[in-house]
PDB file with one MODEL, atoms N, CA, C and O in Angstrom:
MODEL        1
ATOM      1  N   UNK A   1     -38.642  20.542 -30.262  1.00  0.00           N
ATOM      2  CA  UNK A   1     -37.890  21.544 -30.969  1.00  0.00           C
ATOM      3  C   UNK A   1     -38.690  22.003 -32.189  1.00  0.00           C
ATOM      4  O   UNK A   1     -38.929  20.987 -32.841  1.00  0.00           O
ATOM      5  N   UNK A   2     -39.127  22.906 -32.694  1.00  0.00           N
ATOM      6  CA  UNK A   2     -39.335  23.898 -33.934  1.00  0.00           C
ATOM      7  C   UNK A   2     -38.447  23.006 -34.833  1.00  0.00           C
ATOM      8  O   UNK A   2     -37.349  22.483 -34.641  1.00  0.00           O
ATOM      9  N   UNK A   3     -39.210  23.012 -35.771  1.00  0.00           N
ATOM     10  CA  UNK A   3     -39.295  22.815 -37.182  1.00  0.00           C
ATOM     11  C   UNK A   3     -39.269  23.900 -38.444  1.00  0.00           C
ATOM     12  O   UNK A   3     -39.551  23.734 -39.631  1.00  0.00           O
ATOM     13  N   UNK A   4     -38.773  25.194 -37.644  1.00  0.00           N
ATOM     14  CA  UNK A   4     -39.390  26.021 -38.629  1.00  0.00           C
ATOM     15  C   UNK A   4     -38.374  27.002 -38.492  1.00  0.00           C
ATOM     16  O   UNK A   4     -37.964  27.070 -37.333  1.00  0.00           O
ATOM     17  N   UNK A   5     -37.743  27.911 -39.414  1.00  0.00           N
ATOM     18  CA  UNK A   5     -36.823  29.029 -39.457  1.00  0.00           C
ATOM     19  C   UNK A   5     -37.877  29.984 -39.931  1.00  0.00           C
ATOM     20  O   UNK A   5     -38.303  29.848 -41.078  1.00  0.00           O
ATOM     21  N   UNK A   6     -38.466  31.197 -38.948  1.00  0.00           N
ATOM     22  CA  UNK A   6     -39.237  32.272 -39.138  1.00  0.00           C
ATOM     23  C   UNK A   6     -37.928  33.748 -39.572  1.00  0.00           C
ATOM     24  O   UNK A   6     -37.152  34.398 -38.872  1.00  0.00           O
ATOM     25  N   UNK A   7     -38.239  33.748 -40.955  1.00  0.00           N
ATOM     26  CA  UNK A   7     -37.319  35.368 -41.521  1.00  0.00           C
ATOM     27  C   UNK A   7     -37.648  36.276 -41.185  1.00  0.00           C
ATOM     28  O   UNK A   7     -38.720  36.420 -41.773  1.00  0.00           O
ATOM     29  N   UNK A   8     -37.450  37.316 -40.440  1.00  0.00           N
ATOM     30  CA  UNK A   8     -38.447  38.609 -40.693  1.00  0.00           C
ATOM     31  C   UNK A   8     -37.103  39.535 -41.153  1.00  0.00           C
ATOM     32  O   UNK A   8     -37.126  40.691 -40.733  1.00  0.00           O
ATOM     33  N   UNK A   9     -35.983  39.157 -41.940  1.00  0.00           N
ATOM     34  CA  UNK A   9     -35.465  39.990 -43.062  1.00  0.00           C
ATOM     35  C   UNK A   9     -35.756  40.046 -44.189  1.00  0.00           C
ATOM     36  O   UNK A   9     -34.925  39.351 -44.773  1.00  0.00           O
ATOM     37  N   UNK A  10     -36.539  40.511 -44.988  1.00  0.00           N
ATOM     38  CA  UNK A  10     -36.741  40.466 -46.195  1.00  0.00           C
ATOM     39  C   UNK A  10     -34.946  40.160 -46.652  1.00  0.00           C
ATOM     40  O   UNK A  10     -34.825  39.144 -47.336  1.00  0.00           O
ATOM     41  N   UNK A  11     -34.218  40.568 -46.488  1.00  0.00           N
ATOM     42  CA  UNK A  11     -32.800  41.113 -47.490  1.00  0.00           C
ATOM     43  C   UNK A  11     -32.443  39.485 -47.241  1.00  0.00           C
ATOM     44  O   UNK A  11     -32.152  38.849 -48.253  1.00  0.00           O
ATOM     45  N   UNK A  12     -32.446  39.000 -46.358  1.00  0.00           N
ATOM     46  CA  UNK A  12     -31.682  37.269 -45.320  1.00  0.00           C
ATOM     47  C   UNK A  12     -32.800  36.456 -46.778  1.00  0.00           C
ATOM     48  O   UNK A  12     -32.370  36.114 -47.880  1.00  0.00           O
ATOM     49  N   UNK A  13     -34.345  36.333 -46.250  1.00  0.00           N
ATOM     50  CA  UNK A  13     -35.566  35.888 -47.251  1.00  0.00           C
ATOM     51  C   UNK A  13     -34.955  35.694 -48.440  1.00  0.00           C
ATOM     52  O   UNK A  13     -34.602  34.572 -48.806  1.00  0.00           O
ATOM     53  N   UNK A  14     -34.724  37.103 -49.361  1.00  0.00           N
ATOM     54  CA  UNK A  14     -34.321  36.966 -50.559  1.00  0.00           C
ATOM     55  C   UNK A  14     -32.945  35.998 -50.840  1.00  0.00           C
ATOM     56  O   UNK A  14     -32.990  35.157 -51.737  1.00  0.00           O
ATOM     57  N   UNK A  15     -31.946  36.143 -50.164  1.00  0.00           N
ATOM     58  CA  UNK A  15     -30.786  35.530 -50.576  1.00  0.00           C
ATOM     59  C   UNK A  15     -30.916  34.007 -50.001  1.00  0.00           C
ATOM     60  O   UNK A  15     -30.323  33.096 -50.580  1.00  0.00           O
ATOM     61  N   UNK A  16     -31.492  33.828 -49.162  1.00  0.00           N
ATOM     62  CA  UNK A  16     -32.039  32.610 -49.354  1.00  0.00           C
ATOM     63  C   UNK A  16     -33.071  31.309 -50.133  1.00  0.00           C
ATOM     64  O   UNK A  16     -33.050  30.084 -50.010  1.00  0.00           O
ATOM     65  N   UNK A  17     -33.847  32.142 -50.874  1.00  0.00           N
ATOM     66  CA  UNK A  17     -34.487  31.832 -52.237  1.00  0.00           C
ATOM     67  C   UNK A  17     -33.193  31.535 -53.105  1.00  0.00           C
ATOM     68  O   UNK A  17     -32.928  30.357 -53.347  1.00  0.00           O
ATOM     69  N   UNK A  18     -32.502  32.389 -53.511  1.00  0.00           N
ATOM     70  CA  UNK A  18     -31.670  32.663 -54.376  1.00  0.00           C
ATOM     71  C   UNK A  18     -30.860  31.200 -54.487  1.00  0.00           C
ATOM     72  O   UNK A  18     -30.389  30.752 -55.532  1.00  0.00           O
ATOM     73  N   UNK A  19     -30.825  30.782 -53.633  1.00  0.00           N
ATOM     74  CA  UNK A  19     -29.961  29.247 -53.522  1.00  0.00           C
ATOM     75  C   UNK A  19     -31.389  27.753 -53.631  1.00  0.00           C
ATOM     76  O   UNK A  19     -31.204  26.550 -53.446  1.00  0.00           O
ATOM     77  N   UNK A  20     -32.458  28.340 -53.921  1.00  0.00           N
ATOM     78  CA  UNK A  20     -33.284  27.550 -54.834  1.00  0.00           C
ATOM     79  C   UNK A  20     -33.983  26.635 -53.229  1.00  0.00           C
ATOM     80  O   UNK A  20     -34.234  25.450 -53.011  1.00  0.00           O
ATOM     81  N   UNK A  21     -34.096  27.903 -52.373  1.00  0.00           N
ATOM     82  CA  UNK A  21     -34.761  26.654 -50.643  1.00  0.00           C
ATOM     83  C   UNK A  21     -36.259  27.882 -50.949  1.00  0.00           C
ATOM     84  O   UNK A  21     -36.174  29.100 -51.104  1.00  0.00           O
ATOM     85  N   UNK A  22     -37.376  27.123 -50.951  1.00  0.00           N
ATOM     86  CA  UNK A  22     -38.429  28.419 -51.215  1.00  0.00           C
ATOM     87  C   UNK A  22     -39.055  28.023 -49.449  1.00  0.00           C
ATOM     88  O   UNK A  22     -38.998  27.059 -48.686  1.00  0.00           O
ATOM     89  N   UNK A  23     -39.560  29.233 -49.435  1.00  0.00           N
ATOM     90  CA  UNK A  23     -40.174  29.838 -47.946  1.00  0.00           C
ATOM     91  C   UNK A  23     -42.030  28.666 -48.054  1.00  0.00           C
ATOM     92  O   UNK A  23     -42.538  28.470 -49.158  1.00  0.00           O
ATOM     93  N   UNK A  24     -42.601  28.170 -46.918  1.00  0.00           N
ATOM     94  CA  UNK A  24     -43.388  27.395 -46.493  1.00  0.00           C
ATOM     95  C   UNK A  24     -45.095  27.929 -46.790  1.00  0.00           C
ATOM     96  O   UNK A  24     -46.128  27.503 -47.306  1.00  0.00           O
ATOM     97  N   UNK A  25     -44.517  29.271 -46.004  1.00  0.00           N
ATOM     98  CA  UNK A  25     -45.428  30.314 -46.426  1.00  0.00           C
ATOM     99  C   UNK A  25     -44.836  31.534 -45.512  1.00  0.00           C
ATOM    100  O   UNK A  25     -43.918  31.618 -44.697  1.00  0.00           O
ATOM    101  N   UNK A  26     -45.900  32.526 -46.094  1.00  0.00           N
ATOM    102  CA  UNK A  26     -45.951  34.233 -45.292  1.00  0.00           C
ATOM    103  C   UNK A  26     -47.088  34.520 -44.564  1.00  0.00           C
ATOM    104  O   UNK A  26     -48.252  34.187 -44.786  1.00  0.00           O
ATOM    105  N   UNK A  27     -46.393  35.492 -43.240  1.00  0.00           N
ATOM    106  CA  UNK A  27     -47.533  35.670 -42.415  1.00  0.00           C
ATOM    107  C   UNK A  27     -46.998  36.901 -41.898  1.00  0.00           C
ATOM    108  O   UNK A  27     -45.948  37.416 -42.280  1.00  0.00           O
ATOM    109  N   UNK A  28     -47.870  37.408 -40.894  1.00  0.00           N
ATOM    110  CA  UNK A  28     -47.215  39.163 -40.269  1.00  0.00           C
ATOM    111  C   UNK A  28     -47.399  37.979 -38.474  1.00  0.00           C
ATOM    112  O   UNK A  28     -48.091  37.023 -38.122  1.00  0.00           O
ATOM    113  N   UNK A  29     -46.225  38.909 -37.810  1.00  0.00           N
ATOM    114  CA  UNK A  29     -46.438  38.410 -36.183  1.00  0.00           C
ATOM    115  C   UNK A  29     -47.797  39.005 -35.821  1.00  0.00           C
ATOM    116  O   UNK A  29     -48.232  40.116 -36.124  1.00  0.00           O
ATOM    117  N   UNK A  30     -48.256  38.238 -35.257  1.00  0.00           N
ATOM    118  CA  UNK A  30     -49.843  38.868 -34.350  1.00  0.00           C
ATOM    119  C   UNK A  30     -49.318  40.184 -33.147  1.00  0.00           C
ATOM    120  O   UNK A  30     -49.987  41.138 -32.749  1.00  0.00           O
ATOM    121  N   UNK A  31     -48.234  39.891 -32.873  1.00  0.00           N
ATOM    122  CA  UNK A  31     -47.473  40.706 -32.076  1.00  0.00           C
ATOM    123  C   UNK A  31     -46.877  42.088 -31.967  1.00  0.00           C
ATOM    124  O   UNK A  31     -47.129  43.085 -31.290  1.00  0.00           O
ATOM    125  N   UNK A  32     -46.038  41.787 -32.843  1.00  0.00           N
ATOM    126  CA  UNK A  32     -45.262  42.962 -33.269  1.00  0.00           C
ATOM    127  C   UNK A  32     -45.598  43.595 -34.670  1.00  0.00           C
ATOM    128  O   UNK A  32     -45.045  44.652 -34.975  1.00  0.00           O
ATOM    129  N   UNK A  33     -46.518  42.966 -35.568  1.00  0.00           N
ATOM    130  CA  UNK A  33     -47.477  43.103 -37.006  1.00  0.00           C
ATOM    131  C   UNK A  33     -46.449  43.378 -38.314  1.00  0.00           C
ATOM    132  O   UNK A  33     -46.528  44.061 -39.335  1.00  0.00           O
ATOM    133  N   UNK A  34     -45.133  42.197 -37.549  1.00  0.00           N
ATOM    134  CA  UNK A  34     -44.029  42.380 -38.735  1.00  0.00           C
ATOM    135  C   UNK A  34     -43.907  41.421 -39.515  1.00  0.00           C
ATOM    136  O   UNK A  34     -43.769  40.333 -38.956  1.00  0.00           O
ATOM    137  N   UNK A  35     -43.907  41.425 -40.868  1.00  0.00           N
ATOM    138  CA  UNK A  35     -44.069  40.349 -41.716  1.00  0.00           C
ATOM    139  C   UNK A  35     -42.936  39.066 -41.676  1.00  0.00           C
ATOM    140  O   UNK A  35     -41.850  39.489 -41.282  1.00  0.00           O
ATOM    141  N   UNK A  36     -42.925  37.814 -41.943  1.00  0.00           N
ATOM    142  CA  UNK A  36     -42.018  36.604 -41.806  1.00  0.00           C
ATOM    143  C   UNK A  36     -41.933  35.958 -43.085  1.00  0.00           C
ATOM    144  O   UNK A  36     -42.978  36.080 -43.724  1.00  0.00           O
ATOM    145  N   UNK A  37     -41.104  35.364 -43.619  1.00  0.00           N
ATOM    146  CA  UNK A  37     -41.384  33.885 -44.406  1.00  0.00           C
ATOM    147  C   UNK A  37     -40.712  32.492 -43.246  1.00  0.00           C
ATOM    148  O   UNK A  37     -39.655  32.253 -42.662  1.00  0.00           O
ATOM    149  N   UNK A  38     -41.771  31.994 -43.363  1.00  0.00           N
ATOM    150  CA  UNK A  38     -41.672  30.297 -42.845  1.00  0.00           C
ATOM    151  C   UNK A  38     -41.175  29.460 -43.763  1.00  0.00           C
ATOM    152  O   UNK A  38     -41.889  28.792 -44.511  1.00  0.00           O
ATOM    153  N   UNK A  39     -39.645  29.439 -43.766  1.00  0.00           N
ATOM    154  CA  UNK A  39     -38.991  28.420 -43.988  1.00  0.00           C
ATOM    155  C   UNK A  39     -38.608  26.799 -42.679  1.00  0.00           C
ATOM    156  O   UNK A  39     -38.245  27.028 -41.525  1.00  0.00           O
ATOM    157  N   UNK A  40     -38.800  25.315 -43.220  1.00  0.00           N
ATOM    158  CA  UNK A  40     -38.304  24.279 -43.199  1.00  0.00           C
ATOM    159  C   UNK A  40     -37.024  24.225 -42.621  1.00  0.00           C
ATOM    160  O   UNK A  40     -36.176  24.845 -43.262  1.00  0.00           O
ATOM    161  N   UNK A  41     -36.654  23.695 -41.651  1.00  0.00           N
ATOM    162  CA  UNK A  41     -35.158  23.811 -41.243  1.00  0.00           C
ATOM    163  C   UNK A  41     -34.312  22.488 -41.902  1.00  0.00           C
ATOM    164  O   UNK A  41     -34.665  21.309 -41.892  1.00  0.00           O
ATOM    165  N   UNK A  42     -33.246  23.001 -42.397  1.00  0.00           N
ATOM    166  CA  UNK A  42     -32.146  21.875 -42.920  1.00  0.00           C
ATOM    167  C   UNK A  42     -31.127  22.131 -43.161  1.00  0.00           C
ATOM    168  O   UNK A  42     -30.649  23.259 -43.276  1.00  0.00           O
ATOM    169  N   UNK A  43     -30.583  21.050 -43.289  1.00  0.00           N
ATOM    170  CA  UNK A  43     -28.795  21.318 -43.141  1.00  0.00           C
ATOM    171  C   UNK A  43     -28.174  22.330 -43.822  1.00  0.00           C
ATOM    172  O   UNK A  43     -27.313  23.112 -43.420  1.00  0.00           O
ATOM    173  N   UNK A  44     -29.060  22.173 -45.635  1.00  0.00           N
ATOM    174  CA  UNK A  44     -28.901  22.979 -46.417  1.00  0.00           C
ATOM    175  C   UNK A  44     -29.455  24.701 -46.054  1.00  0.00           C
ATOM    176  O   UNK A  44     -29.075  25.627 -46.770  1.00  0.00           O
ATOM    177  N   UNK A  45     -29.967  24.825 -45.392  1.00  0.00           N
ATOM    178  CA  UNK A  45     -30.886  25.985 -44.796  1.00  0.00           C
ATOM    179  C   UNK A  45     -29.805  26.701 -43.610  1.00  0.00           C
ATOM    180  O   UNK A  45     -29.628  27.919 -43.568  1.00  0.00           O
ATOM    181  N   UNK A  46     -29.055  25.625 -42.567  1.00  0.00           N
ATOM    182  CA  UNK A  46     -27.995  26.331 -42.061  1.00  0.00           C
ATOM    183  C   UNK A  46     -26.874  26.582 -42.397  1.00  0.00           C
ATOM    184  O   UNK A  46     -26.166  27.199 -41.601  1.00  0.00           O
ATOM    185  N   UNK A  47     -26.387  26.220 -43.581  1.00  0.00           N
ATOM    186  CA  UNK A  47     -25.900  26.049 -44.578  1.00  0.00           C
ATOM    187  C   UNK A  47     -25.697  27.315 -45.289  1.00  0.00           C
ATOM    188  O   UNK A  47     -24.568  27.681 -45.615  1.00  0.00           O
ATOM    189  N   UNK A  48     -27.070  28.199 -45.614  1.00  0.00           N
ATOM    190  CA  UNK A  48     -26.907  29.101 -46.315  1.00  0.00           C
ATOM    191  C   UNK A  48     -27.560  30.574 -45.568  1.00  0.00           C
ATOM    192  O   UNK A  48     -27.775  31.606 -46.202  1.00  0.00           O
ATOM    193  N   UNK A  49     -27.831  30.383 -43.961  1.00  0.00           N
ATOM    194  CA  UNK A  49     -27.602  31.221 -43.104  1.00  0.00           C
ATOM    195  C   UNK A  49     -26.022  31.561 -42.529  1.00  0.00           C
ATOM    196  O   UNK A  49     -25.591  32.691 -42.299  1.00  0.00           O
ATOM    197  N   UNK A  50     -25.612  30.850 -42.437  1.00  0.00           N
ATOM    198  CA  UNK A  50     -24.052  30.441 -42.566  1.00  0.00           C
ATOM    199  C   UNK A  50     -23.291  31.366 -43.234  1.00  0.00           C
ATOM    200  O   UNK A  50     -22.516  32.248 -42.863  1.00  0.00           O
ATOM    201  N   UNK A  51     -23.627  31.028 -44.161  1.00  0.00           N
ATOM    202  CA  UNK A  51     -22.784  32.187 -45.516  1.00  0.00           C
ATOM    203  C   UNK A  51     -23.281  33.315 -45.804  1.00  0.00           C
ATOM    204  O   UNK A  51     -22.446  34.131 -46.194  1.00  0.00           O
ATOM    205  N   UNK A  52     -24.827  33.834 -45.736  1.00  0.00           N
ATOM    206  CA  UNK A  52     -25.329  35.062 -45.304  1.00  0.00           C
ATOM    207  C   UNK A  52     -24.733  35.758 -44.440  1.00  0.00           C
ATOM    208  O   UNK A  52     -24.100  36.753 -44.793  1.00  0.00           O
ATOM    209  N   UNK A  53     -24.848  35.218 -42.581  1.00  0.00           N
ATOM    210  CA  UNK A  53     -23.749  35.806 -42.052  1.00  0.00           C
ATOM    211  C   UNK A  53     -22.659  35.894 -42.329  1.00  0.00           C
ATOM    212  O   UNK A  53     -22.273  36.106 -41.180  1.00  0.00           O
ATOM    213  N   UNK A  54     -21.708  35.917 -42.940  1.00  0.00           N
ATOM    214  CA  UNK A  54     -20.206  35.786 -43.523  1.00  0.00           C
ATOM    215  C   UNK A  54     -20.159  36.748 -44.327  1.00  0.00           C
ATOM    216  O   UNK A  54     -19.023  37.219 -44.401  1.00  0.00           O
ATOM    217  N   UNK A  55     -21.134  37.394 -45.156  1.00  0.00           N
ATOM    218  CA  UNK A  55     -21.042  38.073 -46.158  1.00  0.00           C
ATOM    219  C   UNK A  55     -22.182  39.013 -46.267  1.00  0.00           C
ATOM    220  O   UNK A  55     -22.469  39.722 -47.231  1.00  0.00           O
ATOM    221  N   UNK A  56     -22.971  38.873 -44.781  1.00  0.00           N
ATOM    222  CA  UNK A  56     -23.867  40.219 -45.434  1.00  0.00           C
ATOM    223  C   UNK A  56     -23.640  41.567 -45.156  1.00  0.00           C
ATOM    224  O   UNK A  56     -24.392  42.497 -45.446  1.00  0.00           O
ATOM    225  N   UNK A  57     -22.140  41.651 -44.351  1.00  0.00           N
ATOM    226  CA  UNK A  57     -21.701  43.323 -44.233  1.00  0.00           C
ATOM    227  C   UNK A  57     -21.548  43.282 -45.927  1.00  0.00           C
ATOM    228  O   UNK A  57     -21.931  44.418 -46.205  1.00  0.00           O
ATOM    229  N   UNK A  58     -21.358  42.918 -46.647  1.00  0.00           N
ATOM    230  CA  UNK A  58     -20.773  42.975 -48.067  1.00  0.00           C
ATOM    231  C   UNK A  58     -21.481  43.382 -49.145  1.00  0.00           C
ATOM    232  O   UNK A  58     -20.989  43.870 -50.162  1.00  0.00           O
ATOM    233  N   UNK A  59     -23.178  43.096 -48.840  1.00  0.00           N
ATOM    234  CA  UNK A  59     -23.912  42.834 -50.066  1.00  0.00           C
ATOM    235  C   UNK A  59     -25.224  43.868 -49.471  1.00  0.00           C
ATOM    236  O   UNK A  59     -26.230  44.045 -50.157  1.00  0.00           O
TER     237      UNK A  59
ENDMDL
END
């Protein structure tokens, strides 16, 4: 299993910083040449994808 939560929302990225989880590093897909942050997966991490979905029609 992956170890790794790849963002390619900047808007998801940011509000996830915001709760103090910082990204692993940045890279663009070789693929599609769209940028990511590589975040660590954790409880706290689904945690605050969780509540992103819940509230990002809102913000």
């Amino acid at each position: 299993m992956n170890n790794y939560f790849y963002c390619y929302s900047k808007r998801m990225s940011y509000f996830i910083r915001s709760f103090g989880i910082s990204y692993l590093s940045r890279g663009v897909n070789s693929n599609t040449h769209m940028p990511y942050c590589k975040f660590e997966k954790s409880e706290r991490l689904d945690e605050v994808i969780r509540l992103y979905n819940e509230v990002k029609h809102s913000i």
